[in-house]
PDB file of C-alpha atoms in Angstrom:
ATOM      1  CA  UNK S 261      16.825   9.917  11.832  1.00 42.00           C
ATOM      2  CA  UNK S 262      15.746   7.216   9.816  1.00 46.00           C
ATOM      3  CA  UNK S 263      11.843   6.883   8.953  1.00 60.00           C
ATOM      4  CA  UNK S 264      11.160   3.474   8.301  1.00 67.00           C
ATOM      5  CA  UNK S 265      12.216  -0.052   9.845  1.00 78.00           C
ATOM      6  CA  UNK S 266      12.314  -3.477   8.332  1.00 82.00           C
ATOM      7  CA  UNK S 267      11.540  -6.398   9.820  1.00 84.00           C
ATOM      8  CA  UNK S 268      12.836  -8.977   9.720  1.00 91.00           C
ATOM      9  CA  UNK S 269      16.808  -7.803   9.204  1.00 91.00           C
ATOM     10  CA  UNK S 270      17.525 -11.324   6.914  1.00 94.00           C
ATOM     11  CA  UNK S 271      15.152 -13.868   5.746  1.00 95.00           C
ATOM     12  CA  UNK S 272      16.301 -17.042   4.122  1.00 96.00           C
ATOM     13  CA  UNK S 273      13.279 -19.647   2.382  1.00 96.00           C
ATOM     14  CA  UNK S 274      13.095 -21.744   0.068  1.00 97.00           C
ATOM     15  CA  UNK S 275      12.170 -21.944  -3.606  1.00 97.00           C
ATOM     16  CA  UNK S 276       8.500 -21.358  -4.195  1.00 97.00           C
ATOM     17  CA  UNK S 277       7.743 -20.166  -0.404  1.00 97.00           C
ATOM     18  CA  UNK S 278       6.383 -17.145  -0.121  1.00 97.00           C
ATOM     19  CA  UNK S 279       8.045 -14.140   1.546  1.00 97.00           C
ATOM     20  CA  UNK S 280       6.972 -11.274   3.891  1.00 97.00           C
ATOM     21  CA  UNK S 281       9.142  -8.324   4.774  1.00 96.00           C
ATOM     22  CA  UNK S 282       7.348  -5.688   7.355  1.00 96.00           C
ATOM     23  CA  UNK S 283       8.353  -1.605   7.459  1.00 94.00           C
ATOM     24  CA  UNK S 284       7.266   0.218  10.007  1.00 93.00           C
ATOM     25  CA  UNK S 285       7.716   4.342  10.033  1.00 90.00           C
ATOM     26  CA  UNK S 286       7.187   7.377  12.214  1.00 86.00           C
ATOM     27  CA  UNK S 287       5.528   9.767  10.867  1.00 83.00           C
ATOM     28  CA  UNK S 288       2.731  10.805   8.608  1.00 83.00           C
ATOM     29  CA  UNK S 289       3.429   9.922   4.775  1.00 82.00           C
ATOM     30  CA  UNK S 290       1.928  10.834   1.096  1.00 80.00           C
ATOM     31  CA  UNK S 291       3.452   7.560  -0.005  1.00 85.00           C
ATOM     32  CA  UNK S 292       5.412   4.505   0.699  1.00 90.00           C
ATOM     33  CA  UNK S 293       7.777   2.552  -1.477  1.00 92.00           C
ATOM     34  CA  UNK S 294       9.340  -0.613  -2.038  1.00 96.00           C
ATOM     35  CA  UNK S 295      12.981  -1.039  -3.551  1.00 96.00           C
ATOM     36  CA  UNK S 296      15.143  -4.228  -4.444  1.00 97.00           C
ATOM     37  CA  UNK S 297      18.749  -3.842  -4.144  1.00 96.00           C
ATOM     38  CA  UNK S 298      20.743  -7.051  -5.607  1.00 95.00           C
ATOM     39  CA  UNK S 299      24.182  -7.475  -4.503  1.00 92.00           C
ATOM     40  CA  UNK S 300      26.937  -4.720  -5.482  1.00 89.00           C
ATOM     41  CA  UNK S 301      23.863  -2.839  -7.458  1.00 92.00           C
ATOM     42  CA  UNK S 302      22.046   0.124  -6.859  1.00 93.00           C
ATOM     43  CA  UNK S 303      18.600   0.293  -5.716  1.00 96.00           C
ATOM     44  CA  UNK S 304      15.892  -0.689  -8.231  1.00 96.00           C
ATOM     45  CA  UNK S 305      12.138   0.486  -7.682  1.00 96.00           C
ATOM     46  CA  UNK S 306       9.527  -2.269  -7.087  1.00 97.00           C
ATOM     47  CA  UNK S 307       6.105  -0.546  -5.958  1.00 95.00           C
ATOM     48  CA  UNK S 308       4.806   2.095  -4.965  1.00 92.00           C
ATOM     49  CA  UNK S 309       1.238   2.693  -2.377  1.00 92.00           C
ATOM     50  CA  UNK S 310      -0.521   5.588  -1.689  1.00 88.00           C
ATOM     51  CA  UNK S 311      -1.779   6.605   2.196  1.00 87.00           C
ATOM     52  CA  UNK S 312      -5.443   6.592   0.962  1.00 90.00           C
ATOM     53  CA  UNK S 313      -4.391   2.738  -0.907  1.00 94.00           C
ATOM     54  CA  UNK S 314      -4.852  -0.027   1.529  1.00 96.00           C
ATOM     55  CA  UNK S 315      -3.202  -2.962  -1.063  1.00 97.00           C
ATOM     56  CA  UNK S 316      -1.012  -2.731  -4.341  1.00 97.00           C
ATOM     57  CA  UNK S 317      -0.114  -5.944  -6.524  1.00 96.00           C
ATOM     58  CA  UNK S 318       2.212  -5.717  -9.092  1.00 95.00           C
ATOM     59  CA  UNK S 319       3.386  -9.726 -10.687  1.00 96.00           C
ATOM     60  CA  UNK S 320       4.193 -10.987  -7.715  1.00 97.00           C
ATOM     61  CA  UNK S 321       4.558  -8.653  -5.585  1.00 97.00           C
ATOM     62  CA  UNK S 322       1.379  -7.555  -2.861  1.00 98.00           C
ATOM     63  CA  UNK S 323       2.278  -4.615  -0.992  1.00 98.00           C
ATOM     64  CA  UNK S 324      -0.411  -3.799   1.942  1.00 98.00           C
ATOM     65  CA  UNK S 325      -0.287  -0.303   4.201  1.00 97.00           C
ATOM     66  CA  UNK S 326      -1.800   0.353   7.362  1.00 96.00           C
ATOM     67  CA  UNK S 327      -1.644   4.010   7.903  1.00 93.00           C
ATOM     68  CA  UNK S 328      -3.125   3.527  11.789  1.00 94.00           C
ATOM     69  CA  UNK S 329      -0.568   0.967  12.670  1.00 94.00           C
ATOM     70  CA  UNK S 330       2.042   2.777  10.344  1.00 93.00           C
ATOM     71  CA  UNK S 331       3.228  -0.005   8.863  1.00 95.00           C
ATOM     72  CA  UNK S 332       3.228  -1.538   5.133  1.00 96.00           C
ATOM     73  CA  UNK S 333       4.171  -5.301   4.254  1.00 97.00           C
ATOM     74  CA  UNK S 334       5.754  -6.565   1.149  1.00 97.00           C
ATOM     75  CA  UNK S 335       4.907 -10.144   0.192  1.00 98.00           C
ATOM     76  CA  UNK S 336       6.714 -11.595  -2.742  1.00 98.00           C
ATOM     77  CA  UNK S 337       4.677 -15.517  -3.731  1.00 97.00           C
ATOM     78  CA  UNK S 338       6.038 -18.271  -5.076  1.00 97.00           C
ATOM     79  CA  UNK S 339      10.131 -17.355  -4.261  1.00 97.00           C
ATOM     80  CA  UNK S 340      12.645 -17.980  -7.135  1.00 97.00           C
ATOM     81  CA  UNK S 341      16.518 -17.931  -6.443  1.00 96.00           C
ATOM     82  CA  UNK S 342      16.522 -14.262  -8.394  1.00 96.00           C
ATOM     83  CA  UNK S 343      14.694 -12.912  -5.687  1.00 97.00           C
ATOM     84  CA  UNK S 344      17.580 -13.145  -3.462  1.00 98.00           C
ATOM     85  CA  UNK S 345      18.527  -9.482  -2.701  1.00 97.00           C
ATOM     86  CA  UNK S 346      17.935  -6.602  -0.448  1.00 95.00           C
ATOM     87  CA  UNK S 347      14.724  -4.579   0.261  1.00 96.00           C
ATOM     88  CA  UNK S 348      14.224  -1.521   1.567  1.00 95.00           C
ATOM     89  CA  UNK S 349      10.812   0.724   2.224  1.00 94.00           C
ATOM     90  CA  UNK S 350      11.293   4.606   2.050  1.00 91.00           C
ATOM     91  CA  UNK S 351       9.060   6.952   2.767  1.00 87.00           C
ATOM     92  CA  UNK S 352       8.171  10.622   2.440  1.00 80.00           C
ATOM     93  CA  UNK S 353       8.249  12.329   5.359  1.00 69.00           C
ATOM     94  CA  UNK S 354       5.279  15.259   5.576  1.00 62.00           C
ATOM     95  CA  UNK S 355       5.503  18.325   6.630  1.00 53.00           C
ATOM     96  CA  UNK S 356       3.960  21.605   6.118  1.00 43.00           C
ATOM     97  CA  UNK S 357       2.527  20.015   2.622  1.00 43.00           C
ATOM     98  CA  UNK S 358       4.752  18.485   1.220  1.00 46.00           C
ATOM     99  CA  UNK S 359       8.729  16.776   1.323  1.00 55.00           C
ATOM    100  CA  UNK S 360      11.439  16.721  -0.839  1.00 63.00           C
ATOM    101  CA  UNK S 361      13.124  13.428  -0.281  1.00 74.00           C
ATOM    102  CA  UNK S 362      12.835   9.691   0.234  1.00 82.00           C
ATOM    103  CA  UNK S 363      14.028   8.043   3.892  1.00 83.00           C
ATOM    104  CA  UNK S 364      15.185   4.612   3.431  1.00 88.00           C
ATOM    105  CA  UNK S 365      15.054   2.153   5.744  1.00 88.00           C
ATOM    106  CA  UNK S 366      17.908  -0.388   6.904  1.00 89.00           C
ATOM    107  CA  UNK S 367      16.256  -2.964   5.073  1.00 92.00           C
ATOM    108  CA  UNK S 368      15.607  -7.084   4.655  1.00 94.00           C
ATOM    109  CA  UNK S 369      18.147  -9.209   3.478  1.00 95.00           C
ATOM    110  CA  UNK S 370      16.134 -11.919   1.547  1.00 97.00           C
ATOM    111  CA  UNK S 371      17.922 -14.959   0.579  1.00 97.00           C
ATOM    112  CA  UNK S 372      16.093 -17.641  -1.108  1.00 97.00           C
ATOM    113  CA  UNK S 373      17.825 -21.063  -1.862  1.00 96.00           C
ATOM    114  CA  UNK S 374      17.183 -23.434  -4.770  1.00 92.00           C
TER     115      UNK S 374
ATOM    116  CA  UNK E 218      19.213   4.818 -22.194  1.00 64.00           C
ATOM    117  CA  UNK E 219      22.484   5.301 -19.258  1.00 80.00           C
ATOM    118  CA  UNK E 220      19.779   6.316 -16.949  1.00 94.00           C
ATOM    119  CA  UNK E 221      22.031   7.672 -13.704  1.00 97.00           C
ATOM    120  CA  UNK E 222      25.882   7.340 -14.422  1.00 97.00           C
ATOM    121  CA  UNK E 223      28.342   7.524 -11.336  1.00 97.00           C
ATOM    122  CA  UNK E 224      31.854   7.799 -11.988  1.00 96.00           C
ATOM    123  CA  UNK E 225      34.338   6.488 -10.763  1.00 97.00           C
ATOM    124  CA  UNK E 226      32.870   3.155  -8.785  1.00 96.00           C
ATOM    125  CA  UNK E 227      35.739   2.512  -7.110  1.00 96.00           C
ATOM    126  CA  UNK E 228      38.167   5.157  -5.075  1.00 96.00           C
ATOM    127  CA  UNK E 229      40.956   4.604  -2.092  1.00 97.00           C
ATOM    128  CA  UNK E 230      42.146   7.787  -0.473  1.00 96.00           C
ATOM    129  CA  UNK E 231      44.473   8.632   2.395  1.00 97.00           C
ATOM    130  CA  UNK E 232      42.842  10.739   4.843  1.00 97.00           C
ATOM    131  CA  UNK E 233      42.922  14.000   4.148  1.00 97.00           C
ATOM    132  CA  UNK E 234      42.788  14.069   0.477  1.00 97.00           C
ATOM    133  CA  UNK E 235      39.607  15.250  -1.548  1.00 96.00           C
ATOM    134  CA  UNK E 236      38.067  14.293  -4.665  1.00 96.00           C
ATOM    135  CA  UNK E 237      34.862  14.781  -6.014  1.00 97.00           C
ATOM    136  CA  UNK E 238      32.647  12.032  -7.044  1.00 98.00           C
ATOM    137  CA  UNK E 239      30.163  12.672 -10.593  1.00 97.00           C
ATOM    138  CA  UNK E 240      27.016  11.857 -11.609  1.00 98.00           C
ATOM    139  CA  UNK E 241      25.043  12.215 -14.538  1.00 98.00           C
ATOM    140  CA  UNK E 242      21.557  11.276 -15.574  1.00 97.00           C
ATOM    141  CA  UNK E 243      19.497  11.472 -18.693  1.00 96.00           C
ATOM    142  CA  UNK E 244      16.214  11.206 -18.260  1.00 95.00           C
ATOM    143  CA  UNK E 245      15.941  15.231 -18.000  1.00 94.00           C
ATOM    144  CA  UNK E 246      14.606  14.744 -14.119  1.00 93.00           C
ATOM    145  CA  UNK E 247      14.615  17.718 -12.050  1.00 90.00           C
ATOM    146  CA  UNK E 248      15.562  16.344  -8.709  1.00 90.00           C
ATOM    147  CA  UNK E 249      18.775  14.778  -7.641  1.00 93.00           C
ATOM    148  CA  UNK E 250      19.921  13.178  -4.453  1.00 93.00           C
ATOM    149  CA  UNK E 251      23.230  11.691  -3.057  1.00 96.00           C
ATOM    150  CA  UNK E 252      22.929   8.651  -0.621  1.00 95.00           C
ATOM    151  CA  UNK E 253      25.711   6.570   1.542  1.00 96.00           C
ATOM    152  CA  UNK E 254      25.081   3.083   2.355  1.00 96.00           C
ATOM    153  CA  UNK E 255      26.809   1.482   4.955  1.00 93.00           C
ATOM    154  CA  UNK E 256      26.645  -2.199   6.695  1.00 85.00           C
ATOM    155  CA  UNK E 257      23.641  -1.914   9.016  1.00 78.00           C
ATOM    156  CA  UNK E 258      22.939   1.707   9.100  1.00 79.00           C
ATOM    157  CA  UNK E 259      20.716   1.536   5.443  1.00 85.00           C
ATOM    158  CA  UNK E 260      20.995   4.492   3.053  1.00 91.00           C
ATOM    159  CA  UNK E 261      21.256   7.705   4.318  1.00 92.00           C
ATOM    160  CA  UNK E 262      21.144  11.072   2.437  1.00 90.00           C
ATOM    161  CA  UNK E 263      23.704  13.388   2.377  1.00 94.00           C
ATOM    162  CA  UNK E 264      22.503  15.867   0.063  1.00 93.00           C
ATOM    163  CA  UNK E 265      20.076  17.223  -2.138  1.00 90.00           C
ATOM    164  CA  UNK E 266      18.594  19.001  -4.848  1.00 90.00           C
ATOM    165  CA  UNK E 267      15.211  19.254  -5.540  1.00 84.00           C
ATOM    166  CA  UNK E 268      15.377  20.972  -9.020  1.00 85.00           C
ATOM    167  CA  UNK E 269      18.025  22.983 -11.043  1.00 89.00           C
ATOM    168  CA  UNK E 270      19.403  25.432  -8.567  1.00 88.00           C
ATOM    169  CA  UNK E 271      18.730  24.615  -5.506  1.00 89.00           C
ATOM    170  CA  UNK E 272      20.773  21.891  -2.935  1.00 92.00           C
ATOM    171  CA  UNK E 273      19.946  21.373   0.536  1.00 88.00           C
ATOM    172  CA  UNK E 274      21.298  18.863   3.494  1.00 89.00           C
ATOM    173  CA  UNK E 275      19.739  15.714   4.298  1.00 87.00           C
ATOM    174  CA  UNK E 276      20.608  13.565   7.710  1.00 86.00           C
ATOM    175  CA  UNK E 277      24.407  13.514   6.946  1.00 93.00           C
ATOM    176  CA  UNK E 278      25.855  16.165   5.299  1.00 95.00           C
ATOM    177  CA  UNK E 279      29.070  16.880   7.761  1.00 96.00           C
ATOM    178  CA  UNK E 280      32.422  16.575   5.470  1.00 96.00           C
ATOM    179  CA  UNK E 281      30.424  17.025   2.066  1.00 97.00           C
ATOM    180  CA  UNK E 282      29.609  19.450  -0.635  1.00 97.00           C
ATOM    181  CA  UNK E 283      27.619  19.598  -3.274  1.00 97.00           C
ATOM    182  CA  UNK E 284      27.606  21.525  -6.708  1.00 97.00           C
ATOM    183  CA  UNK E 285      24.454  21.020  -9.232  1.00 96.00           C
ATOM    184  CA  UNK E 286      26.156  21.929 -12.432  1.00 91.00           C
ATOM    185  CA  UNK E 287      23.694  21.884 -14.390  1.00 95.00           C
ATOM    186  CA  UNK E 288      20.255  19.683 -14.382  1.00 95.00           C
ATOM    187  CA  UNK E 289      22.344  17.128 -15.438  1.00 97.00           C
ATOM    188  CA  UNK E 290      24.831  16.752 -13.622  1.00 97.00           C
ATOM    189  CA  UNK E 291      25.152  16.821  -9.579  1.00 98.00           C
ATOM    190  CA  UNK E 292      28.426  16.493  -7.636  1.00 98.00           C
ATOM    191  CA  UNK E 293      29.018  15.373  -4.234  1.00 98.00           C
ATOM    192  CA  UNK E 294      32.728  16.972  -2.945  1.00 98.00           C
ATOM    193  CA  UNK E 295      34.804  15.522  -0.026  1.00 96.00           C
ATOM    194  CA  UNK E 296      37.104  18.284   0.832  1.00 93.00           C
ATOM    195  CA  UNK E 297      39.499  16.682   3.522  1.00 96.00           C
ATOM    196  CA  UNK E 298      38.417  12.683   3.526  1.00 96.00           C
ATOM    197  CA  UNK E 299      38.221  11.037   6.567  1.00 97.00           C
ATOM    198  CA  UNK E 300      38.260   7.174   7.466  1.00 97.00           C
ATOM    199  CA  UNK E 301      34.126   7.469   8.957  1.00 96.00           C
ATOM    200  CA  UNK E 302      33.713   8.674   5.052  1.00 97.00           C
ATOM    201  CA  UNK E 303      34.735   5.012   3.945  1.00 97.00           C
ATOM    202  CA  UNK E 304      31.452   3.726   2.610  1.00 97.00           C
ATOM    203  CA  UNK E 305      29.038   3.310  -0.918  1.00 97.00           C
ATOM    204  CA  UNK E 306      27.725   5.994  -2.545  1.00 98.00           C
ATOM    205  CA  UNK E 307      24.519   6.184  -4.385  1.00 97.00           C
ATOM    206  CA  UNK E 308      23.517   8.977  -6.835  1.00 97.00           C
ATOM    207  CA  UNK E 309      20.075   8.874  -7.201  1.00 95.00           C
ATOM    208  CA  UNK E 310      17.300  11.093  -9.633  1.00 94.00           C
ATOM    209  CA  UNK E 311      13.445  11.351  -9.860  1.00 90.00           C
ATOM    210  CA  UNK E 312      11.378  13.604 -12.396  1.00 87.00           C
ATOM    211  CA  UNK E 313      10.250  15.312  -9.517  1.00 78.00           C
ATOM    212  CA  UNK E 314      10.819  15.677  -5.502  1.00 73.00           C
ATOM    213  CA  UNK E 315       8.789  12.883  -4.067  1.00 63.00           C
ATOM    214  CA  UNK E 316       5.426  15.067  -2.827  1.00 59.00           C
ATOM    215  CA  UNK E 317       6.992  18.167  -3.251  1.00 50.00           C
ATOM    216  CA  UNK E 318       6.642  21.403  -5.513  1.00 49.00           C
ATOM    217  CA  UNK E 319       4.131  20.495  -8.264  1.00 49.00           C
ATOM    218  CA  UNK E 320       1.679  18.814  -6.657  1.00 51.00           C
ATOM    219  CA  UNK E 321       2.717  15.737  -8.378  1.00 53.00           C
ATOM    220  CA  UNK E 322       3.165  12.706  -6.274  1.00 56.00           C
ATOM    221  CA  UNK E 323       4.427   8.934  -6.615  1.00 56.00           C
ATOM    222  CA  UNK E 324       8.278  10.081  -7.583  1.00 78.00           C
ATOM    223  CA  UNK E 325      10.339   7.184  -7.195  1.00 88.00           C
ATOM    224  CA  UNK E 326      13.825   7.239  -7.855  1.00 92.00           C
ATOM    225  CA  UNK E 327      16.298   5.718 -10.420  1.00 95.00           C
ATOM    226  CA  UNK E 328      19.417   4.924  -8.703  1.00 96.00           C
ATOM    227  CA  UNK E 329      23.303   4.689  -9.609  1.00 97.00           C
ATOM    228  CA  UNK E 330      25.450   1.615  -9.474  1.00 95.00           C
ATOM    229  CA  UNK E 331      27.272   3.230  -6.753  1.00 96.00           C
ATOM    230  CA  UNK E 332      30.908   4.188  -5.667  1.00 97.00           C
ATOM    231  CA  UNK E 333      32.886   2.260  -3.377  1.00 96.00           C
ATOM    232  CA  UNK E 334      35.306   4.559  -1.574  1.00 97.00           C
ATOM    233  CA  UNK E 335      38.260   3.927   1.229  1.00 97.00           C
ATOM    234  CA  UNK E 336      39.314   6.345   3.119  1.00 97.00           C
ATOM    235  CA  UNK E 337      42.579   4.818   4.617  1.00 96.00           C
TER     236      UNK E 337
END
């Protein structure tokens, strides 16, 4: 079954808003990552955060993770049209010490109009 | 640099037929992983392989098969294709399993272009 959930499913702002996409997962994790995917592309790495990290920035990108609540939020500032694409959180799901694989989520479709 | 080459990225088949989709990356990473994407469901793995030698199933590995020829290369087989096999494919490698093996953690993974295949 699928380990993390995105919320919301699509987004659409405008240029220069800020966005927020929410992932929620099950179970205990080592790490949790974010991943763009622009139309008819594969899946490009954004950021990654650490259970013992509470916030990550990267540009602008802030990534936040609340291990309690199991959730993590990815806030992109100041929106440009190029920011239009999917996103997707996947985590790694631990057990017995350690896990092999990423589980995506369904992910946000983000469209931002000029 | 390539980085993770799929071949081919676009297939019809009649059900029933089989074909074998490639993938090739060359940034000498150990583990591999094959992922379908359809509308609404996300990406879902299929298969597997953490390092050279070794394959294992993920959520979705009914209808598939995988060979890792080499570290290289990794294969994903369909043997008899079937129209609930219509989807994109995603080849996907990382230097290392995500939290796995050596310790190491914060893997993330380079990803294909992807395959588009019809299963008619």
């Amino acid at each position: 079954s699928q380990q993390g959930e995105e919320d919301p499913q699509a987004l659409s702002i405008q240029e220069g808003e800020n966005a927020t996409m929410n992932c929620s997962y099950k179970t205990s994790i080592n790490n949790l990552q974010w991943y763009r995917q622009n139309s008819g592309r594969g899946l490009v790495h954004l950021i990654l955060i650490r259970s013992n990290e509470r916030e990550k920035h990267s540009g602008r990108l802030r990534v936040t993770l609340d291990t309690s609540k199991k959730s993590s939020s990815l806030l992109i500032t100041a929106s440009r049209a190029a920011d239009t694409a999917s996103y997707f959180c996947a985590t790694d799901n631990l057990w017995q010490g350690g896990s092999e694989k990423l589980v995506f989520g369904k992910g946000t479709k983000l469209t931002v109009n000029p | 640099n390539a980085g993770v080459t799929q071949t081919p990225k676009f297939q019809v088949l009649k059900t029933g037929q089989s074909m074998t989709l490639q993938c090739a990356q060359d940034m000498n990473h150990n583990s591999m992983y094959w992922y379908r994407q359809d509308p609404g469901m996300g990406l879902r793995l299929i298969y597997y392989s953490a390092s050279e030698g070794t394959t294992d199933k993920g959520e979705v590995p009914n209808g598939y098969n995988v060979s890792r020829l080499n570290k290289r290369e990794f294969s994903l087989r369909l043997e008899s294709a079937a129209p609930s096999q219509t989807s994109v494919y995603f080849c996907a490698s990382s230097e290392y399993p995500p939290s796995g093996y050596s310790g190491l953690t914060n893997e993330k993974l380079f990803f294909g272009s992807g395959t588009q295949l019809s299963v008619l």
